[in-house]
Each structure stands twice: as C-alpha cells, then as structure tokens.
Coordinates of C-alpha atoms and ligand atoms in Angstrom, one line a residue:
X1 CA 6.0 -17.4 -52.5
X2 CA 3.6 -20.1 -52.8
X3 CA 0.4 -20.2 -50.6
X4 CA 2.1 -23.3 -48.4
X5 CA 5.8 -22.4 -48.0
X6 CA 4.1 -19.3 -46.1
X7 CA 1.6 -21.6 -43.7
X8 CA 5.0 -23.7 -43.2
X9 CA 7.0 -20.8 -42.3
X10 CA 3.9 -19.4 -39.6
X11 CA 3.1 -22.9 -38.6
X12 CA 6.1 -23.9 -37.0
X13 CA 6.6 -21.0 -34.9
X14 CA 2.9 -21.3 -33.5
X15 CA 3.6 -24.9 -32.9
X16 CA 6.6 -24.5 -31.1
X17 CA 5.2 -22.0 -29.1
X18 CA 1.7 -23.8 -28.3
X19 CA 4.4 -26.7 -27.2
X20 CA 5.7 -24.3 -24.8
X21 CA 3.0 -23.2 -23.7
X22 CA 1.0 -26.4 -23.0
X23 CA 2.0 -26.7 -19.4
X24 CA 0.0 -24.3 -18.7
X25 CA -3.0 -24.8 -20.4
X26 CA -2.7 -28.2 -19.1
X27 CA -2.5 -27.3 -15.7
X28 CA -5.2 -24.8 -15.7
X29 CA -7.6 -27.3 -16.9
X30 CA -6.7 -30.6 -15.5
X31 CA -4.4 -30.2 -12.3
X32 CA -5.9 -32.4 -9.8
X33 CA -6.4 -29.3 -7.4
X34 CA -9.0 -27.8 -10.1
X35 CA -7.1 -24.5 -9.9
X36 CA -7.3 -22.2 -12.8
X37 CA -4.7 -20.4 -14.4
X38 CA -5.5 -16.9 -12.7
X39 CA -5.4 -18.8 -9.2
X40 CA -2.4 -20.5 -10.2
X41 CA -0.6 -17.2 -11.2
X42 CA -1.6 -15.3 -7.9
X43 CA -0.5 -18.1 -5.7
X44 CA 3.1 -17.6 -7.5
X45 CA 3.1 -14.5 -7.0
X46 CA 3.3 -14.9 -3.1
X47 CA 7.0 -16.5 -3.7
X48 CA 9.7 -17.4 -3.5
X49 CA 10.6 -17.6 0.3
X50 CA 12.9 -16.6 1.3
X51 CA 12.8 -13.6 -1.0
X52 CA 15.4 -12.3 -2.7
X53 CA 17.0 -8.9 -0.2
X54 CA 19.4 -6.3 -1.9
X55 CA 21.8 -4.7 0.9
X56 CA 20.4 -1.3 2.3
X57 CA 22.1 1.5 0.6
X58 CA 21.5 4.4 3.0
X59 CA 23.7 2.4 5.7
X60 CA 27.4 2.3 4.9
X61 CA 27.0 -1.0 7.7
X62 CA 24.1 -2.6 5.6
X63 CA 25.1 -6.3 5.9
X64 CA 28.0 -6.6 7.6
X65 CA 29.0 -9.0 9.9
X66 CA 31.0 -6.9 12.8
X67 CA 27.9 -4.2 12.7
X68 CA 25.3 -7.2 13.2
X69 CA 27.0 -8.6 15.8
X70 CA 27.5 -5.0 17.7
X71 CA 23.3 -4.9 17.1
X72 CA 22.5 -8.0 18.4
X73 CA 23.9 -6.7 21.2
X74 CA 22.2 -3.6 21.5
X75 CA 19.1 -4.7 21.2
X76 CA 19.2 -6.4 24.2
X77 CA 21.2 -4.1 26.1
X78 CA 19.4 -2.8 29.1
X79 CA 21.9 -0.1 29.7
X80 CA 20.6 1.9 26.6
X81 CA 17.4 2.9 28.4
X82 CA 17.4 5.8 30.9
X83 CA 15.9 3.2 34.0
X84 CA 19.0 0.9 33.0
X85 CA 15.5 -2.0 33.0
X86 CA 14.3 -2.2 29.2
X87 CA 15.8 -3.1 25.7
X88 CA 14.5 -3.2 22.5
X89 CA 13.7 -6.8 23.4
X90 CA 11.4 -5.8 26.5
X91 CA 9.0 -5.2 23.7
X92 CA 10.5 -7.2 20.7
X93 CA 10.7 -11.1 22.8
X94 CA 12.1 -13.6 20.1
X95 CA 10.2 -16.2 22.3
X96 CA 6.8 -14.3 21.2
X97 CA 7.9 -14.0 17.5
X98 CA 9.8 -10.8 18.3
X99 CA 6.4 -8.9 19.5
X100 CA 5.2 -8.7 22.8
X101 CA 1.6 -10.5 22.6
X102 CA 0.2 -7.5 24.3
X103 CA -2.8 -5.4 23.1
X104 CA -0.2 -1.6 23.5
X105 CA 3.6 -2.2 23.5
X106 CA 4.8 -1.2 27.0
X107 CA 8.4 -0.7 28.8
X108 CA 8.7 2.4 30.9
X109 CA 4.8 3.4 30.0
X110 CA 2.3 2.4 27.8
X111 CA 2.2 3.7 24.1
X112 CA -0.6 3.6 21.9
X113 CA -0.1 1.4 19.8
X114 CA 0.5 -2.4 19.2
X115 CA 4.3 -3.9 18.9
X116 CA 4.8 -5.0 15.5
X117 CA 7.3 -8.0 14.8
X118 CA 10.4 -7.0 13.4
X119 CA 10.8 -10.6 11.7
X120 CA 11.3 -9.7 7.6
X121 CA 11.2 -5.5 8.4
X122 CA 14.3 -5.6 6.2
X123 CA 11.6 -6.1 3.0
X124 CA 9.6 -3.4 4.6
X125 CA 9.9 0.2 3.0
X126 CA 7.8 3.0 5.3
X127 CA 8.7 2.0 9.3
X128 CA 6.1 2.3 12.1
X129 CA 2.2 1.4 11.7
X130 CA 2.0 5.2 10.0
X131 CA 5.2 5.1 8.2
X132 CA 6.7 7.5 10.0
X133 CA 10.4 6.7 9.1
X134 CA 12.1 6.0 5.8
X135 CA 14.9 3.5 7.2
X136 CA 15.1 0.8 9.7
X137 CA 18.1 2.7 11.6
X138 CA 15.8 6.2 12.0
X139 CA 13.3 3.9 13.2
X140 CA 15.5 2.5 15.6
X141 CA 16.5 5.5 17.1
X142 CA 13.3 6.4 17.9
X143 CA 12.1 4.4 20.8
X144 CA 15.5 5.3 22.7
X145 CA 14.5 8.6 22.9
X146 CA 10.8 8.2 23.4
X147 CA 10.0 8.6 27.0
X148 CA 7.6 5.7 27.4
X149 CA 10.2 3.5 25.5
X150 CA 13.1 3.7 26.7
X151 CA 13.3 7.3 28.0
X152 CA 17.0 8.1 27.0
X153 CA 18.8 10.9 25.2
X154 CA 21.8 11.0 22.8
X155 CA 24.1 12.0 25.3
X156 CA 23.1 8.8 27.6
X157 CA 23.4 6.6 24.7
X158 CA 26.9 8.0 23.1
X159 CA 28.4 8.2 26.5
X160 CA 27.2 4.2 27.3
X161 CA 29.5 3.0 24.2
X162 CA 32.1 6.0 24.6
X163 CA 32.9 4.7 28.4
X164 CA 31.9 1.0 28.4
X165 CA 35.1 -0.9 26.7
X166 CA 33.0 -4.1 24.9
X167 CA 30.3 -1.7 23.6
X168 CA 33.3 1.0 21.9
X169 CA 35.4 -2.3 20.3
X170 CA 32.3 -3.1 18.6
X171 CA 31.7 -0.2 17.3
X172 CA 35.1 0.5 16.6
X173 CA 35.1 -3.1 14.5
X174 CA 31.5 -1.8 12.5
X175 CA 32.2 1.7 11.7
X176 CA 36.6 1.1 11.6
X177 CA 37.1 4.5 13.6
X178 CA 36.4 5.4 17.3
X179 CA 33.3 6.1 18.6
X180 CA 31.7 9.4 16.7
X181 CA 32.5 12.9 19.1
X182 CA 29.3 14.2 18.7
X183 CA 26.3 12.6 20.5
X184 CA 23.6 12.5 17.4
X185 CA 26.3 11.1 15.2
X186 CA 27.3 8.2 17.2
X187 CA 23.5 7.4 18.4
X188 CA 22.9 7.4 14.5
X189 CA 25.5 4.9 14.2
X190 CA 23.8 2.9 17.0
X191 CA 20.7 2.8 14.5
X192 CA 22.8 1.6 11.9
X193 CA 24.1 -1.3 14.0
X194 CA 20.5 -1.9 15.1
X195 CA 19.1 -2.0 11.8
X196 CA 22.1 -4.6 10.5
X197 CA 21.0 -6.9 13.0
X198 CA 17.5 -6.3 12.3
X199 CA 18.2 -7.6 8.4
X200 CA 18.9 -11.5 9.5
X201 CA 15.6 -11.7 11.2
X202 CA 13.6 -13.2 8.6
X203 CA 11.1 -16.3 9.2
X204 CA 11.6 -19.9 8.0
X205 CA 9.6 -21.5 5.6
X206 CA 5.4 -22.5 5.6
X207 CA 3.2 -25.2 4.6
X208 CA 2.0 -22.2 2.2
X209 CA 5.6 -22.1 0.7
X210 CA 6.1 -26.0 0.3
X211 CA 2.5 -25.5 -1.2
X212 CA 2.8 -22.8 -3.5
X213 CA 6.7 -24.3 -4.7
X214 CA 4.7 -27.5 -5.7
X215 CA 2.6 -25.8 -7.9
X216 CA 5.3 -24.1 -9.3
X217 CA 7.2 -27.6 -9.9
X218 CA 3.8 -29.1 -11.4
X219 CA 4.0 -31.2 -8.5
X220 CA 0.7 -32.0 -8.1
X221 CA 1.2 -35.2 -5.5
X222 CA 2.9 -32.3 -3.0
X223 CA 0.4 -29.9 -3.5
X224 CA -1.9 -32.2 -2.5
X225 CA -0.4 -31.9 1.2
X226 CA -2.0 -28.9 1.5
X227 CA -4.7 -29.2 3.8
X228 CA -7.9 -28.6 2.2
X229 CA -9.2 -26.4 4.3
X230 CA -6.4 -24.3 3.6
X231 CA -6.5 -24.2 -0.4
X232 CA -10.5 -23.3 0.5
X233 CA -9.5 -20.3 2.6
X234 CA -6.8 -19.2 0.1
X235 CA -9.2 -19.1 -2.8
X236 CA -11.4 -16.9 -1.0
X237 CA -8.4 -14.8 0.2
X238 CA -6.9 -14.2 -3.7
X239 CA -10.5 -14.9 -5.3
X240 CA -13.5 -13.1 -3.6
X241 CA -11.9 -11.7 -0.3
X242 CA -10.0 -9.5 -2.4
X243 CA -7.2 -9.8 0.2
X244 CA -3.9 -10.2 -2.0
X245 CA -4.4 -6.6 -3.4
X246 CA -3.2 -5.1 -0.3
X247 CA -2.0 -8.2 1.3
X248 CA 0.6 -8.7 -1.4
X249 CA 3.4 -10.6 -2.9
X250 CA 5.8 -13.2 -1.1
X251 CA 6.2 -10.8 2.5
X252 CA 2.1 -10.2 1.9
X253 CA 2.2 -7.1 2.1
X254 CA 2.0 -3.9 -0.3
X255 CA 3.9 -1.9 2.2
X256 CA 1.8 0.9 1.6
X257 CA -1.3 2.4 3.8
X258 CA -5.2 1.8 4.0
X259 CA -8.2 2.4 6.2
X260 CA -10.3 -0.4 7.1
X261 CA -12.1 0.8 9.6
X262 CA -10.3 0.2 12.7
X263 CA -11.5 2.5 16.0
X264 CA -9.0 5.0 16.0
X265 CA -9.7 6.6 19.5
X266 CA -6.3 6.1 21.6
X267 CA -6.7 4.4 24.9
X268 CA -5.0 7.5 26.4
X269 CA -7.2 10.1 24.4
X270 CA -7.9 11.5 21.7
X271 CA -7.7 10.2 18.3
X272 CA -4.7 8.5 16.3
X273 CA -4.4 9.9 12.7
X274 CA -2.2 7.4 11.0
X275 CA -0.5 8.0 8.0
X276 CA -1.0 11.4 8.3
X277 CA 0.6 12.4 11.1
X278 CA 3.4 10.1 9.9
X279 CA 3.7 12.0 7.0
X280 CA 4.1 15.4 8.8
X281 CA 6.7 14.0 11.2
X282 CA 8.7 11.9 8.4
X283 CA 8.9 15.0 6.3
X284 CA 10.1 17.1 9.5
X285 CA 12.4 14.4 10.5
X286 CA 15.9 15.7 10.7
X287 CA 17.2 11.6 10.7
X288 CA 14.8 10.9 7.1
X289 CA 16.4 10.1 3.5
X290 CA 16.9 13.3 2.3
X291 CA 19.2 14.4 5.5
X292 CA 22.6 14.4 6.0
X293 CA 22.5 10.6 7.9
X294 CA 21.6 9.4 4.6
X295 CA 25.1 7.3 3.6
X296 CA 23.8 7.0 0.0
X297 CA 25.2 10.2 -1.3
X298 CA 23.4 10.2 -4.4
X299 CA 20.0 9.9 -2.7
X300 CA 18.3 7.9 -5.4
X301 CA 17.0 6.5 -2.2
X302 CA 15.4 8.9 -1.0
X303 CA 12.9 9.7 -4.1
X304 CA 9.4 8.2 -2.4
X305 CA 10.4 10.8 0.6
X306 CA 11.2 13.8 -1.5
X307 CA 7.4 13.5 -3.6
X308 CA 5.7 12.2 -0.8
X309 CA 2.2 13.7 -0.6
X310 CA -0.1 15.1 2.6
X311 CA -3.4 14.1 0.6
X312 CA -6.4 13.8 3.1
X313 CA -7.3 10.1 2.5
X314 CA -3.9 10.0 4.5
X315 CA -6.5 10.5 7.7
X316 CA -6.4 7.1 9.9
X317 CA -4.8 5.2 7.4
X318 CA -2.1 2.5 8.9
X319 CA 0.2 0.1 6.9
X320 CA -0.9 -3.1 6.0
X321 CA 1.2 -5.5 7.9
X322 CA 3.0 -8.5 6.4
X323 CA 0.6 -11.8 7.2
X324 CA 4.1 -14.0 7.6
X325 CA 3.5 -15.9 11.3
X326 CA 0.2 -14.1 11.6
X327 CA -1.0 -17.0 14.0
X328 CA 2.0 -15.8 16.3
X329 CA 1.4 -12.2 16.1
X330 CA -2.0 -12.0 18.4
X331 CA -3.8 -9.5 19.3
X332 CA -4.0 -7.5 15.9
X333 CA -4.5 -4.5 14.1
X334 CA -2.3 -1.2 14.9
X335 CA -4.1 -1.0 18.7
X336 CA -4.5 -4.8 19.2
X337 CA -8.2 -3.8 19.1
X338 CA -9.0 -7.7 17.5
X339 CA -7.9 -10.9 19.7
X340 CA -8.3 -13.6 17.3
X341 CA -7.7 -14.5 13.5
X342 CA -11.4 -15.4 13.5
X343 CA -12.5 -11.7 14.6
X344 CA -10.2 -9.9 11.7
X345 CA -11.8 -12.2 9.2
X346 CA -15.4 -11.5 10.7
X347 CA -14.0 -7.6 10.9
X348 CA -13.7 -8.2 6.9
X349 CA -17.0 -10.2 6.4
X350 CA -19.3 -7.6 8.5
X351 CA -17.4 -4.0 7.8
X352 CA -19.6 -1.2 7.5
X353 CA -18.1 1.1 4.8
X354 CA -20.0 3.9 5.5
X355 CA -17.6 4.5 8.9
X356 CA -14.7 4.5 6.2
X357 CA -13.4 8.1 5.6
X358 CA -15.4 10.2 7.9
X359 CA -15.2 14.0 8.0
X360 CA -11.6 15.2 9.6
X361 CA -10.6 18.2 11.5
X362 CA -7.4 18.0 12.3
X363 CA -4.2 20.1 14.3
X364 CA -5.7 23.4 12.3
X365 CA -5.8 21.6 8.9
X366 CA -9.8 21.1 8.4
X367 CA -10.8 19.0 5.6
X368 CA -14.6 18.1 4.6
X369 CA -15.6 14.8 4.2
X370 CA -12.0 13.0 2.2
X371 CA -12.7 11.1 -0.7
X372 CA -13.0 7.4 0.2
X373 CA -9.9 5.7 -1.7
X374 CA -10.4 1.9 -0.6
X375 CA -13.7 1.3 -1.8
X376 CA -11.8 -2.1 -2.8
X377 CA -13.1 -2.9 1.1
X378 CA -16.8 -4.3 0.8
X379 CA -18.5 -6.8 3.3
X380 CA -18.1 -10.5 2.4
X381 CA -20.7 -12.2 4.1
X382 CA -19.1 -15.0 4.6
X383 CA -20.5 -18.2 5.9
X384 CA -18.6 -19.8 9.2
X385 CA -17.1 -22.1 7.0
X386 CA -15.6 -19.8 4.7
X387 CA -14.7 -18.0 7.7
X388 CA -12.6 -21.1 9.2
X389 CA -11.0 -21.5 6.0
X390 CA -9.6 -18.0 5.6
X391 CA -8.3 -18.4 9.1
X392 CA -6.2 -22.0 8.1
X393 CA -4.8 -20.3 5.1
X394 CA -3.5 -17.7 7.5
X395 CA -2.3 -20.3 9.7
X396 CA -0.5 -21.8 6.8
X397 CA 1.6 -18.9 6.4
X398 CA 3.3 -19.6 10.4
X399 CA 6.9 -21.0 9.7
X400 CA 7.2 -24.4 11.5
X401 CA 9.7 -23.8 13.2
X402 CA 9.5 -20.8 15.2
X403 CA 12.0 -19.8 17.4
X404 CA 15.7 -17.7 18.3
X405 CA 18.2 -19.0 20.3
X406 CA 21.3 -16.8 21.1
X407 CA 24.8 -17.9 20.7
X408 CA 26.8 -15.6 23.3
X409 CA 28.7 -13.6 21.0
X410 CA 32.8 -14.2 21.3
X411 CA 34.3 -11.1 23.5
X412 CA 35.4 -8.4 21.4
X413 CA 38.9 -8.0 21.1
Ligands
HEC1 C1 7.5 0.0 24.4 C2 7.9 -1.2 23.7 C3 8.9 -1.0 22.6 C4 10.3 -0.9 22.8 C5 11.1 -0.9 24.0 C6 10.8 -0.9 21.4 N1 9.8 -1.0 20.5 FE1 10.0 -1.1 18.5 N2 8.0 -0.8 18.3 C7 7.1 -0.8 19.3 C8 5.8 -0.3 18.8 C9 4.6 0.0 19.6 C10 6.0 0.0 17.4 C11 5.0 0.6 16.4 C12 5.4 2.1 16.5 C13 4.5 3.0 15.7 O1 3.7 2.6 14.8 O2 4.6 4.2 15.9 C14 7.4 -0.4 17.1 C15 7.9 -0.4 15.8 C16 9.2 -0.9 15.6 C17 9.8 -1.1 14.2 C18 9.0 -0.9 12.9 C19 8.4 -2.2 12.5 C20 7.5 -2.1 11.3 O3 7.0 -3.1 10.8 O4 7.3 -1.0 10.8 C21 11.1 -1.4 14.4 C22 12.1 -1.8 13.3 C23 11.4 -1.4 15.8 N3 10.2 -1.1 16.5 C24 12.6 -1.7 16.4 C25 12.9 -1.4 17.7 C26 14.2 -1.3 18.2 C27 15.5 -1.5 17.4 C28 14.1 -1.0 19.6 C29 15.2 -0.7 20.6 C30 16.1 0.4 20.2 C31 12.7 -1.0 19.9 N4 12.0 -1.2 18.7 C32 12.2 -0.8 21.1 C33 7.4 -1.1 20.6 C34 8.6 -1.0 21.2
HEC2 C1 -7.5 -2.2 1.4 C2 -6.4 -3.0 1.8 C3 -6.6 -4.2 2.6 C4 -7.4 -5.3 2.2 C5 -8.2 -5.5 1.0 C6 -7.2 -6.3 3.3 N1 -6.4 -5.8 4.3 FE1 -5.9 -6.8 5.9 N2 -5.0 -5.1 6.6 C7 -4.9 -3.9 6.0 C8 -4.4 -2.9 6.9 C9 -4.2 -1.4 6.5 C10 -4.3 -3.5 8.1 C11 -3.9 -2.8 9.5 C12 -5.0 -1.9 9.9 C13 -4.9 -1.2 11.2 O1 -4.1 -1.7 12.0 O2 -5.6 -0.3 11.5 C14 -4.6 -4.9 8.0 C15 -4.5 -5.9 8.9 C16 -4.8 -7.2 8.7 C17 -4.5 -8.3 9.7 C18 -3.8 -8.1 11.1 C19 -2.4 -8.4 11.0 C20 -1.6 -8.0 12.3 O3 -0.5 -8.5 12.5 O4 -2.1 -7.2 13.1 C21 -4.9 -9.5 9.1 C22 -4.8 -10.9 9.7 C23 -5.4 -9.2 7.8 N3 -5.3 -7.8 7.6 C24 -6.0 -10.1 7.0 C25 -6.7 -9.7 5.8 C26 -7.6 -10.6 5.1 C27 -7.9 -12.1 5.5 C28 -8.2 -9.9 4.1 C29 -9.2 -10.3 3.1 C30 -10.5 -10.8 3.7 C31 -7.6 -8.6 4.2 N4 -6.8 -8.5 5.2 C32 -7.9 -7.5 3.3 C33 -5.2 -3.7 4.6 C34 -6.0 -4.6 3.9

C-alpha cells in the first residue's frame, strides 16, 4: 500500500477524533473561569442533582405510594413513643432541615450523639454516624425501642396500629394483608413504611448545581453567576483541601468512615468508638441484610454486610456526612462538638495528626497503637481568606428553597 494511502487512512480518524475532542481542550485552556481540565472533571463529578435513585430492594414497599403515605404518618405520630410526647420528628423538624439544631439529639433523654438530617439518606448505604445499620427501615426501628428515644417496645408499637382503625387501613393498603400477628414482624413493617417515606426527602437544587450544570453546558456566561468567592473556596476544596476524596460525588459523600480527629469522650462518659462498635452491633443485628427481614431473597444485597471487616483503624471512626444544606445543618460533627462552618474549616486548617489513631483498649479486645489509615488528613494552613472561601462553597451547596409543608393526608378508607 503506498506510503500516503496509509497516512490517509490514520489521518482521518485522528482528525475526527481531535474534532471531538476540542471542546475540551478548548475549555481547559481558554474558559473564561481559567479552570483546568482536572478542575473541570471533579466539579462534574459532584452531579447531576437530583441524582439518579434505584428502588430499595430489601423492602418489598420500597417506593410505593400507599407505604409512603402510611410513613409520613408515622413519623410524626406521637402515639409510637412509650410517653405518647415524641415522634421521629421531635428530633427530625422539617422546619430545621429535618435535624434538630441541637449539639446531642434529645426526646425522652439525651443521647450522645448529634441528629443527622435524614434529607437524601435514601443515597446513603451504612445508617447511623457509625454505620450501625444496613437499611433505612432497621435504622428506623431503632430509636422506637431506644429508651432515650422514644422508649417503646414491639408490643406497644404493633398493638397502636393493630387497635387504632386509620393506622391498620394504612397498613393494610402498604403491605395488602392485615396487620402482621406477631409483634417484631409488624414493627418491621413499620420500618418499612418509615423508610418509604424517608426516600422522597431529597433537597432541591444549589447555586453549586446551576454552577456546575453550566460548565457542563459550556455555558460560560452562567458559570460566571457563581460568586467568586465561591469558585475560590471550591478550588481549594477539590484542589489542595483534599476534601472531595472523602467528601464525594453529587450527595458529597463517600458513605464510608474516617477519623479526623474529633474528641471522642461522650458527654455522659466514657468514650464513643464509632465504626467499631457499629460493626459489632450491625453484625449481631438480628434486623441486618443477611436476616430473615431482608425481602430481597437472593441477598445480593446483603454482600458489604456478609465481608464486612472488624479491622482496628475501625476505632473512632464516624461516616463522613453528605455536605448537601450544610449551612442548615449547625452544630457539626457526630457530637455537635463545632458551632460554625468557619470552625470545621479551621478544624481542617490546624489538625494535629499526631492525636489521629491513638493506642485503643477496648470491651476486652486490646489493640496496640492501630495503623493510621487517613494520612490523606494534613493541616492546611490556610489564610482567613482561603478560610471564608471554603466556607461560601459550602454555603453554595444549601438548596434555595428550603422548606416542608404538609398536605393533610386524605382519610384512609
Ligand atoms: C432523640 C432524638 C431522635 C429521635 C426521636 C429520632 N431520631 Fe433518628 N437520629 C437521631 C440521632 C442522634 C441519630 C444518629 C444515631 C447514631 O449515630 O447512632 C439519628 C439517626 C437517624 C437516621 C440515620 C441517618 C444517617 O444519615 O445515617 C435515620 C434514617 C433516622 N434517624 C430516622 C429516624 C426515624 C424514622 C425516627 C422515628 C422512628 C427517628 N429517627 C427518631 C435522633 C433521633
Ligand atoms: C478523610 C476523610 C475526610 C476528608 C479529607 C474531609 N472530611 Fe469532612 N468529614 C469527614 C468525616 C468522617 C466527618 C464526620 C466526623 C465526625 O463526626 O467525627 C466530616 C465532617 C465534615 C463536616 C461536618 C458536616 C456535618 O453535618 O456535621 C464538614 C462541614 C466537613 N466535613 C467539611 C470538610 C471540608 C471542607 C474538608 C476539606 C478541607 C473535609 N471535610 C475533608 C471526613 C473527611
């Protein structure tokens, strides 16, 4: 074949594809934002929002309307609790972004740790600040049965929606049969319901999303919207702060567990061990994937609980929360211990790794001093201004329009 028929036969393809690819190139050099094509690619990656939800296969009510209209109603059913006083909404307020704004969630008592928001849990796979539950519904069951929760039992619950008419025709209408005969069955159920409801609760768009879809169109005059400030602080958050590695993706969050040195006394004594407790008490959990309340019969969903692993670094780590409406989610960390945005930022800029990954002695498991796993963590030194700027990016990730209002749900007939 003759020398040029051959540079024909390469030369179109490489033109073609350097055509295709010149939107790119072209925006990593020239965009009027200066970004480059790494910062470009990492603010992508924090999209689309809403993000794309599959329907949870270990609940047979997963997504259906009748079961998440019996859990909107649960959730703020008084009657559940053992004073008749508290719901799941005592603690979970839709007015304060389903949290509390308190430093310890309390109802009956105090507990030890800080309400989470249940806004986008349905993306979340491990439940509780140390992942002690594998499914929204056993993590709903939980805090109807915890004394300083809502201090019930299974019999109190069942026997609510076997005797009370509205409660039993909505359960009858989510699960088609009669309330369950046995007590742990039926308050399983209730979880189900619970979590269902729990699914829709997902927040609205962000100046960070109009932002980041802009890019994505080329749309350089709407990126340019952004506040300034903002694009500053989310450079250093995907460049230099490191952030987006556990901080991930569009719910920014990994879902998974780290220690960043957080005190870990408990207000009402001795020490909280995180992940690894929650380990020990998901694997013991009678209500986890692998049990019989699982309604995916195959249990391909329950593969991250069966090789789950008690490894020592598991000491004091929590899970990295979701940074969608941070501003709304004050104060932070798993024991409220910081008030502000500006102190978790500082937190970053000044932590002393060496408090990281102490020596551990714990419930007759003794371990020597556990391998430090997120040396990722360093101090950042960062100026004020850098500070401030990390802190509006955060704030750009608060929907606009925050906010729940009920619509009484029609009688159930
Ligand atoms: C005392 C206040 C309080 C009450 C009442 C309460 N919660 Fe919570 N909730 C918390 C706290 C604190 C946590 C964190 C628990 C942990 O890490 O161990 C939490 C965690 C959760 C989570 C996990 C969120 C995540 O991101 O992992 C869900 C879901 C949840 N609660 C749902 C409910 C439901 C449903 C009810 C009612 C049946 C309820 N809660 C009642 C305080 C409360
Ligand atoms: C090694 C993983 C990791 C990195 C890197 C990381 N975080 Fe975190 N982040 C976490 C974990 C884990 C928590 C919860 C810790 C706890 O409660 O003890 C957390 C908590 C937070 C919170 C509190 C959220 C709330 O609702 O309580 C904010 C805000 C935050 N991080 C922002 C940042 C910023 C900004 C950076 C970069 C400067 C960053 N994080 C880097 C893992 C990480």
């Amino acid at each position: 074949m003759p020398i040029q028929s051959i540079m024909r036969g390469l030369c179109l393809p490489i033109a073609v594809i350097a055509a295709l690819a010149l939107p790119l190139s072209v925006v990593a050099q020239g965009n009027p934002l200066g970004l480059n094509a790494e910062e470009i690619r990492l603010i992508l990656r924090h999209g689309p929002w809403p993000a794309p939800w599959t329907r949870d296969v270990s609940n047979r009510v997963s997504g259906k309307r009748e079961a998440i209209a019996f859990g909107e109603q649960l959730f703020f059913e008084q009657r559940l609790s053992a004073t008749g006083t508290v719901s799941c909404a005592s603690c979970h307020m839709p007015e304060k972004n389903w949290a509390d704004g308190r430093k310890l969630g309390t109802a009956i008592g105090e507990v030890d740790r800080n309400t989470p928001s249940v806004l986008n849990v349905r993306h979340q796979r491990w439940f509780g600040w140390d992942g002690a539950n594998d499914t929204l519904w056993s993590q709903s069951v939980r805090p109807m049965l915890d004394a300083r929760e809502m201090g019930a039992s299974e019999r109190h619950v069942a026997q609510l929606v076997r005797v009370d008419a509205e409660l039993a025709c909505r359960y009858r209408k989510a699960f088609a049969q009669a309330p369950a005969l046995d007590d742990e069955t039926l308050m399983i159920d209730l979880g189900k319901a619970l979590a269902a409801f729990q699914e829709t609760l997902v927040t609205g768009r962000t100046p960070f999303d109009d932002f980041r879809d802009a890019v994505m169109r080329n749309d350089w005059k709407a990126a340019a919207s952004f506040p300034q400030n903002a694009l500053r602080g989310a450079r250093l958050f995907m460049g230099k702060g490191n952030c987006s590695l556990c901080h991930f993706g569009p719910d920014f969050t990994n879902g998974e567990f780290h220690e960043i040195g957080i005190p870990i006394i408990k207000k009402s004594g001795g020490i909280d061990w995180g992940r690894y407790q929650g380990i020990k008490m998901l694997r013991a959990s009678r209500f986890n994937l692998l049990g019989a309340y699982n309604d995916d019969k195959a249990k391909s969903s329950a593969q991250s609980t069966r090789f789950i692993d008690l490894a020592p670094q598991s000491f004091e780590q929590f899970k990295a929360p979701s940074l969608r409406n941070v501003a709304l989610s004050a104060p932070y960390m798993h024991n409220g211990h910081l008030t502000t945005l500006r102190d978790v930022v500082r937190h970053y800029s000044v932590i002393d790794v060496t408090l990281l990954h102490q020596a551990h002695v714990y419930a007759g498991d003794v371990y020597a001093e556990a391998v430090p796993t997120d040396t990722v963590l360093q101090p950042l030194n960062l100026s004020d201004q850098e500070i401030s700027d990390v802190v509006a990016f955060l704030e750009s990730l608060t929907e606009r329009k925050p906010g729940f209002r009920r619509r009484p749900l029609p009688a159930c007939r």
